[in-house]
Coordinates of C-alpha atoms and ligand atoms in Angstrom, one line a residue:
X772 CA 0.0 0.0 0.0
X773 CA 1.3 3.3 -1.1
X774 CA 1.9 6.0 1.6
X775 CA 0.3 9.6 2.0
X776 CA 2.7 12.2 2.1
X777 CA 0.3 14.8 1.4
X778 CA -2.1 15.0 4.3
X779 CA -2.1 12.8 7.2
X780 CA -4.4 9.4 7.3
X781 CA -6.1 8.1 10.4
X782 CA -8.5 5.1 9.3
X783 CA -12.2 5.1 10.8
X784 CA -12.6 1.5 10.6
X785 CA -10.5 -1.2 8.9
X786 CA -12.4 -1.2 6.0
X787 CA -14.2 2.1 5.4
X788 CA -13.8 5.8 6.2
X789 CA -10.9 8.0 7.1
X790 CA -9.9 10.7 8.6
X791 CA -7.9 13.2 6.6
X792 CA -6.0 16.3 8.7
X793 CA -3.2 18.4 7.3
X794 CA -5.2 20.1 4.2
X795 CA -7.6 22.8 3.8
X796 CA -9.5 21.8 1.2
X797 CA -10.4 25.9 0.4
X798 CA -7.0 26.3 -0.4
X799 CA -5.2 25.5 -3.7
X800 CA -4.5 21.7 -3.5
X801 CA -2.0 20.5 -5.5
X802 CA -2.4 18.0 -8.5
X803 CA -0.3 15.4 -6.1
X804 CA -2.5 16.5 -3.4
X805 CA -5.5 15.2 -5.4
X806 CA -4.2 12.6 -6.7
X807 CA -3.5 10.8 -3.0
X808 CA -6.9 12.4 -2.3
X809 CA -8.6 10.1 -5.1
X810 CA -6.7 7.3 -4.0
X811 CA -7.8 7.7 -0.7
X812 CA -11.1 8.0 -1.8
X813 CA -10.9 4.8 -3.4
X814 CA -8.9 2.7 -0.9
X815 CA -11.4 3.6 2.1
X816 CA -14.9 5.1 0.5
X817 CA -15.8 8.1 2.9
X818 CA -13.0 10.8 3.6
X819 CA -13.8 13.4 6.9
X820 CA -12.0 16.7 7.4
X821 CA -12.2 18.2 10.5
X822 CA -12.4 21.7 11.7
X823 CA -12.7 23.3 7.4
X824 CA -12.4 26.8 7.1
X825 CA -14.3 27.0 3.5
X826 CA -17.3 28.8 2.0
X827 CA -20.1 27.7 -0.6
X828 CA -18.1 29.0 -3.5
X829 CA -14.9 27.2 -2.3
X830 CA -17.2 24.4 -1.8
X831 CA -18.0 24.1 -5.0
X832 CA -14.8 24.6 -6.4
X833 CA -13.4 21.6 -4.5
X834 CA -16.3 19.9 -5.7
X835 CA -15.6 20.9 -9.3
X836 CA -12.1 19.4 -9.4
X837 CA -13.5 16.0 -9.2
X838 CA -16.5 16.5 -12.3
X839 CA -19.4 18.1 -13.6
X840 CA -21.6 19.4 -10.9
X841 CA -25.8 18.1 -10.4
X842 CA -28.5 19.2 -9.0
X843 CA -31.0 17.4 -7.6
X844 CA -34.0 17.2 -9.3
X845 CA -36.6 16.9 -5.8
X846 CA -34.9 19.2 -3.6
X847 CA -34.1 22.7 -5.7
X848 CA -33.8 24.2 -1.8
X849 CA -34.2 27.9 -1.7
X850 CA -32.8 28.8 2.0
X851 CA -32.6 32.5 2.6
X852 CA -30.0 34.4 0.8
X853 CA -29.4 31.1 -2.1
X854 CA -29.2 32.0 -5.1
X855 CA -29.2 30.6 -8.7
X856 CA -25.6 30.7 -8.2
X857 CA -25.9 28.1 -5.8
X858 CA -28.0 26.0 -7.2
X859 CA -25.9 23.0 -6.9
X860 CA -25.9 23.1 -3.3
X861 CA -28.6 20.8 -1.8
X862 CA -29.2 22.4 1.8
X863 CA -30.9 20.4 4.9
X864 CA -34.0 22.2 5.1
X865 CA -33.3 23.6 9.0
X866 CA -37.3 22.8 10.2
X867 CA -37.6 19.2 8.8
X868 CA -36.9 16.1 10.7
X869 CA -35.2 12.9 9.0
X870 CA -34.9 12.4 5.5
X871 CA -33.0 10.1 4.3
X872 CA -33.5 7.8 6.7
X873 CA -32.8 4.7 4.9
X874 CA -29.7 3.2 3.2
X875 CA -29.5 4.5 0.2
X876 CA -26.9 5.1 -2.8
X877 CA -27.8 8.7 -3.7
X878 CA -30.0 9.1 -6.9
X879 CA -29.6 5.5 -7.9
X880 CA -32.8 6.3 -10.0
X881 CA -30.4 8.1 -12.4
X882 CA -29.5 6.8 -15.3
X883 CA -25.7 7.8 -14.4
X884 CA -25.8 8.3 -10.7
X885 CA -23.5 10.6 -8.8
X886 CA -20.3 9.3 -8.2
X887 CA -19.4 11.2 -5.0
X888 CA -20.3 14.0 -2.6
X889 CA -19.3 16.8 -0.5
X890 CA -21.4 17.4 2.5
X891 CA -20.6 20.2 4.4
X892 CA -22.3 20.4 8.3
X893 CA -23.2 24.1 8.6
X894 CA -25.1 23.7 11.8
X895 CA -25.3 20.3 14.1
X896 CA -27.6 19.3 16.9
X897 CA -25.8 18.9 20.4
X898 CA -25.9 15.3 20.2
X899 CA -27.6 13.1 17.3
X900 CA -27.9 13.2 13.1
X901 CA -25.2 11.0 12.7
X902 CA -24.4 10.2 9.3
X903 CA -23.5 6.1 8.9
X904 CA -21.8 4.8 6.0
X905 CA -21.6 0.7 5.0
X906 CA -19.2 -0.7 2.5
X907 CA -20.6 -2.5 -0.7
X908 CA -17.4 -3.6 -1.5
X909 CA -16.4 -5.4 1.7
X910 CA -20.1 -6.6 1.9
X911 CA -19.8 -8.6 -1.5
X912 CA -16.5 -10.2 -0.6
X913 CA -17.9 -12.0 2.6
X914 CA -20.8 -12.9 0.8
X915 CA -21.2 -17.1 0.8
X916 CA -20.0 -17.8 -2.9
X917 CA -23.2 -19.7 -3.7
X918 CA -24.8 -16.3 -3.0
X919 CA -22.2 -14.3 -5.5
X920 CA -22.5 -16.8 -8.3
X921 CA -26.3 -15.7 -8.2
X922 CA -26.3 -12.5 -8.3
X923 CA -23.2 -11.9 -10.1
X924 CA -25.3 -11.6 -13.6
X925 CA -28.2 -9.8 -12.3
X926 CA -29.4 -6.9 -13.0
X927 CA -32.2 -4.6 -10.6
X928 CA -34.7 -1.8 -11.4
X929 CA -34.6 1.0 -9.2
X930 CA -37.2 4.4 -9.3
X931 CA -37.9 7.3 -6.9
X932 CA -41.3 6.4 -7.2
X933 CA -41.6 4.5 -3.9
X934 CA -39.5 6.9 -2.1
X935 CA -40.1 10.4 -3.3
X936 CA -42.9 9.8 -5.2
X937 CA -44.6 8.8 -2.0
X938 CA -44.7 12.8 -1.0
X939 CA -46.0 14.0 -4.0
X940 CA -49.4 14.5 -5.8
X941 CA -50.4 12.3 -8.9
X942 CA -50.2 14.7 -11.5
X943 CA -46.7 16.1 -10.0
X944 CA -45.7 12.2 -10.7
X945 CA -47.5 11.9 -13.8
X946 CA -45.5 15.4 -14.8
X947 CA -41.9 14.1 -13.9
X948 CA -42.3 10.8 -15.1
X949 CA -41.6 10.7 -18.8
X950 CA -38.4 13.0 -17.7
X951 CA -37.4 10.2 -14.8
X952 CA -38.1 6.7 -15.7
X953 CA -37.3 3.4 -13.6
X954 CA -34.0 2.5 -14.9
X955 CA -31.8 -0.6 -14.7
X956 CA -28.0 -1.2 -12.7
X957 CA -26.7 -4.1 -12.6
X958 CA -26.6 -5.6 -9.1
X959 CA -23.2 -6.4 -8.4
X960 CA -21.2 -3.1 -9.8
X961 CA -17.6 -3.2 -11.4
X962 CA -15.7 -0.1 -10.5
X963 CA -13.3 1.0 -12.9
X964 CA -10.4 2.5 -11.5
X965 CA -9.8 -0.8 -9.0
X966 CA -11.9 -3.7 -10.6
X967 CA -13.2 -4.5 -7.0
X968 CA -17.1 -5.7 -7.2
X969 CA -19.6 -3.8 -5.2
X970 CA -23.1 -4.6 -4.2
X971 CA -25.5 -1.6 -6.1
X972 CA -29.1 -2.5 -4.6
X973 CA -30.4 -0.7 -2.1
X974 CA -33.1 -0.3 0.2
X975 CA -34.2 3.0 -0.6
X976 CA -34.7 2.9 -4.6
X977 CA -34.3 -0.7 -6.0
X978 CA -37.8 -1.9 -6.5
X979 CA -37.1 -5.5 -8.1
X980 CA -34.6 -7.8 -9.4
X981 CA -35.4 -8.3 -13.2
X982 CA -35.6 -11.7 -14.3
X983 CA -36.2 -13.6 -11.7
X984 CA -40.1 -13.9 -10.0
X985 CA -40.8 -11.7 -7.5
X986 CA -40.3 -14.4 -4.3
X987 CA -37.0 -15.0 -5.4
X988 CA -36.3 -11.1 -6.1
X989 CA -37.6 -10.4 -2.3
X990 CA -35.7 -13.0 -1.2
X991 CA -32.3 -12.1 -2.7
X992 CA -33.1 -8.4 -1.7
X993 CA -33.9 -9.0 1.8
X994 CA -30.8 -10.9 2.3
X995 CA -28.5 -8.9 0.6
X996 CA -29.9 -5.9 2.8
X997 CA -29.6 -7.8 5.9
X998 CA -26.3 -8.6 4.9
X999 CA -25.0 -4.9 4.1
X1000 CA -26.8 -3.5 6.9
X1001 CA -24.3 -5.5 9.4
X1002 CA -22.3 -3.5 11.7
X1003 CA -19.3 -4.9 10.5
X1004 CA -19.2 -2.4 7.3
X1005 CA -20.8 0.6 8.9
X1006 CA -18.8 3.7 9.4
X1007 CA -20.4 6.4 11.7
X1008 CA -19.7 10.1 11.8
X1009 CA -20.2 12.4 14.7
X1010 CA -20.9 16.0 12.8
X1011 CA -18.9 19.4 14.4
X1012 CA -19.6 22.4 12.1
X1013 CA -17.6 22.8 9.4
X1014 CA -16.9 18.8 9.5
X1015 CA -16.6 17.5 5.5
X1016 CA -17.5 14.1 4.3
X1017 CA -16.5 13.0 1.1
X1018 CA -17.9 9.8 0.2
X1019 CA -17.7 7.7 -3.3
X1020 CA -21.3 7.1 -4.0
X1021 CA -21.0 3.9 -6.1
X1022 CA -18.9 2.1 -3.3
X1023 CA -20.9 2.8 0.0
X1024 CA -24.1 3.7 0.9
X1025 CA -25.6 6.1 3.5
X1026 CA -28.2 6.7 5.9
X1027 CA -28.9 9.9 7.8
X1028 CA -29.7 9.0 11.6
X1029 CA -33.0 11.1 12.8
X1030 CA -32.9 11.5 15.9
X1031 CA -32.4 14.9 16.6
X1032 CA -35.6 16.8 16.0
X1033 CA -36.9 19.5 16.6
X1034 CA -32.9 20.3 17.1
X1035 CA -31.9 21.8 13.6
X1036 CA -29.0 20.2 11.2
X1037 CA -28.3 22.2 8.3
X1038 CA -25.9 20.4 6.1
X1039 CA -24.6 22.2 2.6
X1040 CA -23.9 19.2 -0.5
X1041 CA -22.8 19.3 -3.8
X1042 CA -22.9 15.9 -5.7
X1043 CA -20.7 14.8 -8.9
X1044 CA -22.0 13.4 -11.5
X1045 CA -21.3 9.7 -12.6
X1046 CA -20.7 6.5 -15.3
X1047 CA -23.4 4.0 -16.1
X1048 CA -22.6 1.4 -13.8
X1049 CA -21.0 -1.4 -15.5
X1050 CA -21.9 -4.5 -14.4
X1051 CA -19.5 -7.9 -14.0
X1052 CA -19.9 -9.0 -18.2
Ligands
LIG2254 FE1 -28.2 10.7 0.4

């Protein structure tokens, strides 16, 4: 395993999230800076700085080194004081309790789905809103082999229609539908850069295996969320203000705790857009 020599590198847990001091990531980071930073982000999924002296312009900048910028299409927050400008930021509404409060890999729904984010905590209850992470990747390899060899070729519909679709009138639906159809990912994902296999089901958005009838689909979902749900691959962050995660959203998924209303958490994010996920053929 390669060193850091840019920043220093305290690991969470042995499989998944780090903590990253030494850097500001406001400041001008170099291209070897980013470059261990990417590795990083491969090798351990979720990335935390501490204690960031940075503003929603420098925000986005870091965020821009890494792609092309999205928006979310549900949640085009207008806080006081946001502007068009900063239309890629994706504020915690500050009155609301939990949302997402289910594992989930953000916007899976997409036909490319972000590959990462940058969540910034702007304001953070005295105690409570965690943020948990759980590794795909580590979850796949301890899966019994029987279990790999049948999933390994399958591929899973996922939609928002269950989720956000849930909160919104029928002809809002009917409106965004044609735009946002049910799409298809394979369920075990190939990442590029490494080769490594990830699970890419998940609670919140995959509504089916395709394929396969529907007992077997539950069945093969249930367990396989059973089995990333474990403890074993769960990171968990304790927010401070001006705390940055930087997670790879094809590798891990997340779940926001809520526990903490009618305490307010105001979080800033800026998601990068992704690939297609490429399956294991
Ligand atoms: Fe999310």
């Amino acid at each position: 395993m390669l060193p850091y020599t840019r920043f220093t590198l305290t690991p969470t847990t042995p499989t998944i999230g780090a903590e990253i001091s030494g850097i500001q990531l406001s400041g001008q980071l170099s291209d070897e800076t980013m470059s261990e930073l990417r590795r990083a982000l491969l090798e351990w999924k979720v990335l935390f700085f501490r204690d960031q002296t940075i503003d929603r312009s420098e925000h986005r900048d870091f965020a821009s080194r890494w792609g092309s910028l999205e928006q979310h299409p549900f949640f085009k927050y207008t806080q006081p004081g946001q502007s068009e400008a900063d239309i890629v930021t994706l504020a915690k509404d500050a009155m609301t309790g939990g949302v997402e409060n289910n594992w989930h890999n953000d916007v899976s729904w997409h036909e490319f789905p972000s590959f990462a984010a940058v969540l910034r905590a702007v304001e953070v209850p005295p105690v409570g809103g965690d943020t948990l992470w759980a590794d795909t990747g580590a979850a796949y390899e301890l899966l019994p082999e029987g279990i790999k060899e049948r999933i390994d070729q399958l591929v899973a519909e996922h939609d928002w229609i269950n989720s956000f679709g849930k909160h919104m009138d029928p002809s809002t639906v009917a409106k965004l539908r044609p735009q946002f159809p049910a799409v298809r990912h394979p369920v075990v994902r190939v990442i590029p850069e490494t080769g490594r296999k990830v699970l890419f089901v998940n609670l919140s958005f995959t509504q089916r295996i395709v394929g396969v009838s529907e007992a077997e689909s539950d069945e093969l979902l249930t367990l396989l969320y059973r089995h990333v749900h474990r403890p074993e691959f769960q990171v968990r962050l304790k927010w401070r203000t001006n705390t940055i995660a930087f997670w790879d959203n094809r590798t891990c998924q997340h779940y926001a705790a809520s526990d903490y209303f009618p305490a307010r958490r105001v979080m800033d994010r800026i998601s990068i857009v992704g690939d297609r996920p490429v399956g294991t053929r």
